[in-house]
Tab-separated table of C-alpha atoms (C1' of nucleotides) in Angstrom:
chain	number	residue	atom	x	y	z
A	1	MET	CA	-128.222	-53.774	-85.129
A	2	ALA	CA	-124.816	-52.721	-85.277
A	3	PHE	CA	-122.558	-53.552	-88.415
A	4	ASP	CA	-119.087	-53.734	-88.471
A	5	MET	CA	-116.581	-54.585	-91.662
A	6	PHE	CA	-113.940	-56.464	-90.047
A	7	PRO	CA	-115.014	-57.412	-86.840
A	8	ASP	CA	-112.440	-57.700	-84.096
A	9	LEU	CA	-110.448	-60.463	-84.320
A	10	LYS	CA	-110.872	-62.162	-80.463
A	11	THR	CA	-114.529	-62.601	-81.089
A	12	LYS	CA	-115.771	-66.117	-81.140
A	13	PRO	CA	-115.832	-67.347	-84.393
A	14	LEU	CA	-118.854	-67.521	-86.325
A	15	PHE	CA	-118.939	-69.983	-88.741
A	16	ARG	CA	-117.846	-72.757	-86.549
A	17	ASN	CA	-119.922	-75.046	-88.877
A	18	GLY	CA	-117.182	-76.966	-90.715
A	19	ARG	CA	-118.199	-76.162	-94.146
A	20	THR	CA	-117.939	-72.456	-93.290
A	21	ILE	CA	-115.078	-72.132	-92.085
A	22	TYR	CA	-112.116	-71.443	-94.587
A	23	SER	CA	-108.867	-71.421	-92.785
A	24	CYS	CA	-106.294	-70.153	-94.999
A	25	GLN	CA	-103.153	-71.772	-94.025
A	26	ARG	CA	-100.166	-69.864	-95.214
A	27	SER	CA	-97.805	-71.255	-93.209
A	28	GLN	CA	-95.471	-72.523	-96.620
A	29	LYS	CA	-96.371	-71.233	-99.255
A	30	ILE	CA	-99.147	-69.749	-99.956
A	31	PHE	CA	-99.308	-71.054	-103.762
A	32	PRO	CA	-99.433	-73.525	-105.166
A	33	PHE	CA	-103.398	-73.525	-104.435
A	34	LYS	CA	-104.805	-76.966	-104.249
A	35	LYS	CA	-107.788	-76.081	-103.338
A	36	ARG	CA	-109.435	-76.586	-105.785
A	37	LYS	CA	-111.774	-79.536	-105.087
A	38	PHE	CA	-112.382	-78.006	-101.864
A	39	PHE	CA	-115.162	-75.518	-104.094
A	40	ASP	CA	-116.131	-78.012	-106.100
A	41	GLN	CA	-117.233	-80.168	-103.304
A	42	SER	CA	-120.362	-77.997	-103.814
A	43	THR	CA	-119.107	-76.448	-100.482
A	44	LEU	CA	-120.744	-72.494	-102.279
A	45	PRO	CA	-124.000	-73.971	-103.996
A	46	THR	CA	-124.645	-70.263	-104.153
A	47	PHE	CA	-121.399	-68.178	-104.886
A	48	ASP	CA	-122.291	-66.865	-108.174
A	49	GLY	CA	-120.229	-64.051	-107.616
A	50	ALA	CA	-122.381	-63.435	-104.480
A	51	PHE	CA	-121.668	-64.274	-100.950
A	52	HIS	CA	-123.663	-66.005	-99.056
A	53	CYS	CA	-123.839	-67.070	-95.156
A	54	GLU	CA	-125.765	-68.222	-92.313
A	55	ASP	CA	-124.752	-69.566	-88.551
A	56	ILE	CA	-127.575	-70.857	-86.158
A	57	PHE	CA	-127.188	-70.517	-82.201
A	58	ASN	CA	-128.138	-73.732	-80.995
A	59	SER	CA	-130.938	-73.246	-78.912
A	60	SER	CA	-129.736	-75.023	-76.168
A	61	ASN	CA	-126.978	-72.495	-76.333
A	62	LYS	CA	-129.383	-69.581	-74.292
A	63	ARG	CA	-127.267	-68.026	-72.172
A	64	THR	CA	-125.501	-66.488	-75.228
A	65	ASN	CA	-123.993	-62.976	-74.114
A	66	GLY	CA	-123.639	-60.032	-76.417
A	67	ASN	CA	-120.413	-61.164	-77.638
A	68	ASN	CA	-121.762	-63.369	-80.060
A	69	MET	CA	-123.348	-60.787	-82.128
A	70	VAL	CA	-123.766	-61.006	-85.425
A	71	SER	CA	-121.695	-58.300	-87.615
A	72	ALA	CA	-121.515	-57.360	-91.352
A	73	THR	CA	-121.098	-54.940	-93.616
A	74	GLU	CA	-123.700	-53.030	-95.379
A	75	SER	CA	-120.946	-51.906	-97.869
A	76	SER	CA	-122.945	-51.943	-100.618
A	77	SER	CA	-124.209	-55.323	-99.668
A	78	SER	CA	-127.718	-56.714	-98.843
A	79	VAL	CA	-127.970	-58.058	-95.575
A	80	THR	CA	-131.222	-60.014	-94.639
A	81	SER	CA	-131.405	-61.364	-91.294
A	82	GLN	CA	-134.471	-62.930	-89.118
A	83	HIS	CA	-134.763	-63.918	-85.563
A	84	ALA	CA	-136.219	-67.509	-85.455
A	85	SER	CA	-137.747	-67.203	-82.630
A	86	LEU	CA	-138.893	-63.584	-80.962
A	87	ASP	CA	-137.946	-65.410	-77.904
A	88	SER	CA	-135.088	-62.917	-76.316
A	89	ARG	CA	-133.705	-66.197	-74.417
A	90	ASP	CA	-134.084	-68.522	-77.715
A	91	TYR	CA	-131.512	-66.592	-79.553
A	92	LYS	CA	-131.224	-67.879	-83.002
A	93	VAL	CA	-129.778	-65.363	-86.458
A	94	LYS	CA	-129.737	-66.551	-89.483
A	95	LEU	CA	-127.508	-64.370	-91.517
A	96	SER	CA	-127.594	-64.188	-95.271
A	97	ILE	CA	-125.387	-61.874	-97.084
A	98	LYS	CA	-125.596	-61.735	-100.906
A	99	SER	CA	-123.633	-59.527	-103.085
A	100	PHE	CA	-120.685	-58.142	-101.421
A	101	LYS	CA	-118.854	-56.104	-102.653
A	102	VAL	CA	-116.140	-54.219	-102.070
A	103	PRO	CA	-115.718	-50.656	-104.206
A	104	GLU	CA	-113.168	-48.972	-105.771
A	105	LEU	CA	-110.473	-51.410	-106.101
A	106	PHE	CA	-107.781	-50.588	-108.914
A	107	ILE	CA	-105.007	-53.002	-109.582
A	108	GLU	CA	-102.302	-52.247	-111.852
A	109	ILE	CA	-102.141	-55.832	-114.293
A	110	PRO	CA	-99.261	-55.927	-116.766
A	111	THR	CA	-100.800	-57.335	-120.399
A	112	THR	CA	-98.856	-60.806	-119.620
A	113	THR	CA	-100.920	-61.392	-116.733
A	114	THR	CA	-101.447	-65.321	-116.311
A	115	VAL	CA	-103.883	-66.618	-113.702
A	116	GLY	CA	-101.524	-67.439	-111.162
A	117	SER	CA	-99.722	-64.207	-110.881
A	118	LEU	CA	-102.580	-62.349	-110.780
A	119	LYS	CA	-103.749	-63.696	-107.887
A	120	ARG	CA	-100.437	-62.748	-106.354
A	121	THR	CA	-101.156	-59.040	-107.619
A	122	VAL	CA	-104.387	-58.821	-106.003
A	123	MET	CA	-103.661	-60.655	-102.661
A	124	GLU	CA	-100.731	-58.279	-102.955
A	125	ALA	CA	-103.242	-55.276	-102.806
A	126	ILE	CA	-105.320	-56.597	-100.330
A	127	THR	CA	-102.839	-57.405	-98.110
A	128	ALA	CA	-101.594	-53.748	-98.785
A	129	ILE	CA	-105.072	-52.641	-98.261
A	130	LEU	CA	-105.900	-54.292	-94.890
A	131	GLY	CA	-102.406	-55.109	-93.460
A	132	ASP	CA	-101.728	-57.906	-91.844
A	133	GLY	CA	-104.865	-58.090	-89.029
A	134	LEU	CA	-106.849	-60.163	-91.683
A	135	HIS	CA	-105.860	-63.149	-93.406
A	136	VAL	CA	-106.236	-63.015	-96.998
A	137	GLY	CA	-106.384	-66.060	-99.224
A	138	ILE	CA	-107.618	-66.122	-102.801
A	139	PHE	CA	-108.853	-68.844	-104.386
A	140	SER	CA	-109.258	-69.966	-107.700
A	141	LYS	CA	-111.965	-72.440	-109.409
A	142	GLU	CA	-111.228	-73.283	-113.174
A	143	ARG	CA	-113.244	-74.727	-115.631
A	144	ARG	CA	-112.620	-76.253	-119.186
A	145	HIS	CA	-115.402	-76.198	-121.794
A	146	ALA	CA	-113.514	-78.659	-123.973
A	147	LYS	CA	-116.918	-78.573	-126.371
A	148	MET	CA	-117.445	-75.289	-127.580
A	149	MET	CA	-120.758	-76.336	-129.247
A	150	LEU	CA	-119.449	-76.345	-132.765
A	151	PRO	CA	-121.715	-77.244	-135.833
A	152	PRO	CA	-120.924	-81.003	-135.509
A	153	HIS	CA	-119.489	-80.307	-138.819
A	154	THR	CA	-116.714	-78.486	-137.416
A	155	LYS	CA	-113.939	-80.757	-137.136
A	156	ASN	CA	-112.047	-78.320	-136.960
A	157	PRO	CA	-112.102	-74.766	-135.695
A	158	SER	CA	-109.155	-73.081	-136.679
A	159	ASN	CA	-111.031	-70.200	-137.822
A	160	LEU	CA	-112.119	-68.820	-134.285
A	161	PRO	CA	-110.199	-66.567	-132.769
A	162	PHE	CA	-109.338	-68.773	-129.922
A	163	SER	CA	-109.941	-72.090	-130.560
A	164	ALA	CA	-107.255	-74.553	-129.055
A	165	PRO	CA	-108.047	-78.137	-129.196
A	166	GLY	CA	-108.803	-78.743	-126.156
A	167	GLY	CA	-110.474	-75.476	-125.378
A	168	ILE	CA	-111.009	-72.513	-123.810
A	169	THR	CA	-110.263	-72.383	-120.313
A	170	ARG	CA	-111.784	-70.086	-117.874
A	171	HIS	CA	-110.875	-68.644	-114.776
A	172	THR	CA	-112.393	-67.507	-112.101
A	173	THR	CA	-110.853	-66.365	-108.415
A	174	PHE	CA	-112.297	-65.814	-105.364
A	175	LEU	CA	-111.555	-63.918	-102.860
A	176	MET	CA	-111.433	-65.257	-99.023
A	177	LEU	CA	-111.205	-63.233	-95.860
A	178	GLN	CA	-110.870	-64.410	-92.687
A	179	ALA	CA	-110.944	-62.324	-89.036
A	180	GLY	CA	-113.548	-64.563	-86.987
A	181	THR	CA	-115.809	-64.338	-89.487
A	182	SER	CA	-115.675	-64.856	-92.787
A	183	HIS	CA	-116.152	-62.304	-95.126
A	184	ALA	CA	-115.839	-62.722	-99.008
A	185	PHE	CA	-116.036	-61.165	-102.560
A	186	SER	CA	-115.497	-62.278	-106.193
A	187	ILE	CA	-113.561	-60.714	-109.545
A	188	PRO	CA	-113.651	-62.029	-112.259
A	189	ALA	CA	-110.877	-63.219	-113.462
A	190	GLU	CA	-109.757	-64.012	-117.028
A	191	THR	CA	-106.320	-63.972	-118.806
A	192	ASN	CA	-104.145	-65.946	-120.667
A	193	PHE	CA	-106.586	-67.659	-123.785
A	194	ASN	CA	-103.854	-70.714	-124.995
A	195	SER	CA	-103.694	-71.602	-128.640
A	196	SER	CA	-101.790	-74.082	-130.306
A	197	VAL	CA	-102.073	-76.503	-133.188
A	198	GLY	CA	-100.341	-79.872	-133.661
A	199	SER	CA	-99.718	-80.937	-137.139
A	200	ASP	CA	-100.335	-84.282	-138.910
A	201	LEU	CA	-97.114	-85.922	-138.153
A	202	GLY	CA	-95.084	-86.572	-134.586
A	203	ALA	CA	-93.922	-83.048	-134.378
A	204	VAL	CA	-96.126	-80.581	-132.581
A	205	CYS	CA	-95.068	-77.280	-132.776
A	206	SER	CA	-96.683	-73.992	-130.745
A	207	LEU	CA	-98.410	-70.662	-132.047
A	208	ALA	CA	-97.918	-67.832	-130.266
A	209	LYS	CA	-100.280	-67.448	-127.622
A	210	ALA	CA	-103.035	-64.918	-127.915
A	211	SER	CA	-102.963	-62.653	-124.606
A	212	THR	CA	-106.174	-60.518	-123.775
A	213	ALA	CA	-105.075	-58.817	-120.344
A	214	ASP	CA	-104.935	-55.342	-121.132
A	215	LYS	CA	-107.825	-54.529	-120.005
A	216	MET	CA	-107.400	-52.866	-117.206
A	217	SER	CA	-104.200	-51.254	-118.809
A	218	ASP	CA	-105.677	-47.542	-117.812
A	219	SER	CA	-106.917	-48.316	-114.423
A	220	ARG	CA	-106.090	-45.960	-112.236
A	221	ALA	CA	-103.372	-47.613	-109.779
A	222	LEU	CA	-104.939	-47.135	-106.032
A	223	VAL	CA	-102.565	-49.848	-105.243
A	224	PRO	CA	-99.097	-49.532	-107.053
A	225	VAL	CA	-98.508	-53.351	-107.324
A	226	PRO	CA	-94.471	-53.746	-108.550
A	227	ALA	CA	-95.269	-56.062	-111.920
A	228	ILE	CA	-91.681	-57.580	-111.243
A	229	GLY	CA	-89.691	-58.695	-108.727
A	230	ARG	CA	-91.475	-61.658	-107.121
A	231	GLY	CA	-89.892	-63.891	-110.670
A	232	GLU	CA	-88.381	-66.381	-108.042
A	233	LEU	CA	-91.910	-67.328	-106.853
A	234	SER	CA	-93.503	-67.279	-109.815
A	235	ARG	CA	-95.099	-70.452	-111.859
A	236	ARG	CA	-94.564	-71.360	-115.037
A	237	ILE	CA	-98.104	-70.572	-116.732
A	238	ARG	CA	-100.083	-73.420	-117.430
A	239	ARG	CA	-100.867	-74.882	-121.202
A	240	PRO	CA	-102.543	-77.804	-120.831
A	241	PHE	CA	-101.603	-80.139	-123.332
A	242	THR	CA	-103.513	-80.783	-126.354
A	243	VAL	CA	-104.850	-83.392	-128.031
A	244	ALA	CA	-102.818	-83.575	-130.927
A	245	GLU	CA	-99.777	-83.109	-128.165
A	246	VAL	CA	-101.312	-85.847	-126.203
A	247	GLU	CA	-101.151	-88.258	-129.867
A	248	ALA	CA	-97.132	-87.381	-130.525
A	249	LEU	CA	-96.903	-88.378	-126.963
A	250	VAL	CA	-98.483	-91.403	-127.109
A	251	GLN	CA	-96.768	-92.696	-130.333
A	252	ALA	CA	-93.264	-91.579	-129.198
A	253	ILE	CA	-93.682	-93.718	-126.222
A	254	GLU	CA	-95.272	-96.515	-128.554
A	255	ARG	CA	-92.027	-96.307	-129.909
A	256	LEU	CA	-89.349	-95.861	-127.167
A	257	GLY	CA	-91.298	-96.741	-124.148
A	258	THR	CA	-91.513	-95.024	-120.371
A	259	GLY	CA	-88.240	-94.221	-119.014
A	260	ARG	CA	-86.407	-92.194	-121.862
A	261	TRP	CA	-88.521	-89.010	-121.525
A	262	ARG	CA	-85.626	-86.879	-122.762
A	263	ASP	CA	-85.945	-89.020	-125.712
A	264	VAL	CA	-89.333	-88.438	-126.044
A	265	LYS	CA	-89.065	-84.897	-125.654
A	266	LEU	CA	-86.540	-85.106	-128.842
A	267	HIS	CA	-88.209	-87.009	-131.371
A	268	ALA	CA	-91.626	-86.440	-131.168
A	269	PHE	CA	-92.076	-82.511	-130.288
A	270	ASP	CA	-90.417	-79.663	-131.939
A	271	LYS	CA	-87.802	-78.474	-129.936
A	272	ALA	CA	-89.536	-75.211	-129.243
A	273	ASN	CA	-91.886	-76.907	-128.070
A	274	HIS	CA	-92.710	-75.647	-124.272
A	275	GLN	CA	-93.606	-78.683	-122.888
A	276	THR	CA	-90.014	-79.891	-121.091
A	277	HIS	CA	-89.058	-83.555	-120.480
A	278	ILE	CA	-90.399	-83.540	-117.366
A	279	ASP	CA	-93.757	-82.371	-118.237
A	280	LEU	CA	-94.287	-85.174	-120.760
A	281	LYS	CA	-93.336	-87.537	-117.557
A	282	ASP	CA	-95.980	-85.709	-115.679
A	283	LYS	CA	-98.346	-85.949	-118.455
A	284	TRP	CA	-97.895	-89.830	-119.219
A	285	LYS	CA	-98.589	-90.631	-115.336
A	286	THR	CA	-101.762	-88.236	-115.688
A	287	LEU	CA	-102.913	-90.037	-119.059
A	288	VAL	CA	-102.256	-93.362	-117.573
A	289	HIS	CA	-104.483	-92.452	-114.288
A	290	THR	CA	-106.999	-91.021	-117.083
A	291	ALA	CA	-107.020	-94.301	-118.935
A	292	ARG	CA	-107.758	-96.751	-115.696
A	293	ILE	CA	-110.683	-94.815	-114.171
A	294	SER	CA	-113.738	-94.615	-115.606
A	295	PRO	CA	-115.070	-92.440	-118.287
A	296	GLN	CA	-117.501	-91.220	-115.878
A	297	GLN	CA	-114.986	-90.133	-113.187
A	298	ARG	CA	-113.131	-87.818	-116.068
A	299	ARG	CA	-114.015	-84.891	-116.846
A	300	VAL	CA	-114.476	-83.525	-119.791
A	301	GLU	CA	-113.099	-85.490	-122.320
A	302	LEU	CA	-110.554	-84.164	-123.893
A	303	VAL	CA	-108.403	-86.804	-124.970
A	304	PRO	CA	-110.533	-89.439	-127.334
A	305	GLN	CA	-111.106	-92.671	-125.770
A	306	GLU	CA	-108.900	-94.520	-128.501
A	307	VAL	CA	-105.769	-92.480	-127.777
A	308	LEU	CA	-106.209	-93.419	-123.905
A	309	ASP	CA	-106.928	-97.022	-125.268
A	310	LYS	CA	-103.162	-96.659	-126.725
A	311	VAL	CA	-101.704	-95.262	-123.564
A	312	LEU	CA	-103.567	-97.862	-121.442
A	313	ALA	CA	-101.691	-100.910	-123.982
A	314	ALA	CA	-98.139	-99.213	-124.422
A	315	GLN	CA	-98.134	-98.779	-120.636
A	316	ALA	CA	-98.560	-102.451	-119.707
A	317	TYR	CA	-96.506	-103.210	-122.437
A	318	TRP	CA	-93.232	-101.390	-121.247
A	319	SER	CA	-94.442	-101.801	-117.574
A	320	TYR	CA	-93.919	-106.153	-118.694
A	321	ARG	CA	-90.796	-105.181	-120.601
A	322	ARG	CA	-89.206	-104.090	-117.667
A	323	GLN	CA	-90.243	-106.661	-115.213
A	324	LEU	CA	-88.355	-108.820	-117.854
A	325	VAL	CA	-85.160	-106.557	-117.975
A	326	LYS	CA	-85.940	-106.750	-114.301
A	327	ALA	CA	-85.576	-110.120	-114.002
A	328	GLU	CA	-83.387	-111.146	-115.814
A	329	VAL	CA	-80.665	-109.540	-113.848
B	1	DC	C1'	-78.167	-83.212	-116.270
B	2	DT	C1'	-81.926	-87.210	-116.460
B	3	DT	C1'	-84.904	-90.234	-113.647
B	4	DA	C1'	-88.356	-91.488	-111.082
B	5	DG	C1'	-91.619	-89.896	-107.739
B	6	DG	C1'	-93.727	-87.413	-104.428
B	7	DG	C1'	-95.834	-83.173	-103.226
C	1	DC	C1'	-96.890	-77.859	-112.354
C	2	DC	C1'	-92.567	-78.055	-108.798
C	3	DC	C1'	-89.320	-80.131	-105.841
C	4	DT	C1'	-85.516	-82.901	-105.015
C	5	DA	C1'	-83.533	-87.234	-103.751
C	6	DA	C1'	-80.412	-90.928	-106.566
C	7	DG	C1'	-78.158	-92.252	-110.500
DNA sequence: CTTAGGG
DNA sequence: CCCTAAG
């Protein structure tokens, strides 16, 4: 069986199964990535840095000609191919590729790399190598570890290197290549540990973040990627609200109500805090939503239930007041 | 520039 | 978080 890294684009798509097709629509914007859910739906149950795919030609389609030959790369990957039937007319193929690796890919990554820019950087590097013939998409799956498995008595683990109340955010970036057939490889990517603490007062101060992203500082740059020159496309780095910030927000809303986000920002948050009044508004929106859904539907309990109760109460109160005001007019 | 909502 | 129509 012939192996070809990137089969002809004109050949029939190998994976017609809806669950194994990864279409990378890059019609408008490549980012933001909101496909996270895509991976969470157990789409890739065995995707632990490895790649797995399979396709079985329906036995009814017996007269399959050679165009549907299964092809895959053999570069440092283990491929297992098995014919379900010895009958040549009954052409069934089950292909499984695990541990697909791309050797020798060095990418310069600036020390201040964020997950977002890292995806962009990798994207550009890949496209630079492969050219325009392939569609390249990068998806990231992130996990949040709210519980750091600390001893019960360790209330405030401020002695730990990275002990953000919200836990450590871990990112894993997957690269999906598509060209008739789907190849994929993954790279572990970790950057940006955000750390911030809030005081007991209303004001919230943010500490300098600890960045650990210069692991590749001395890596050979196979593909020179401009570290700058794409500022317009970059997003702000994602900095999840800490519990302290949420509490400060809730207190401010209780006092000022919803709809005065600028004041909320001014009163409850330190001037230097990175969260803008828009962020506060957005956060309140998600807080209300979180408070309304059942605890089971929430992911890791970042915000204490007690605080969420206050959210609901405040939201109900100010929502009611708004109705009154509107009615009086 | 701030709000308010959808993206 | 971003984008933006409306105040």
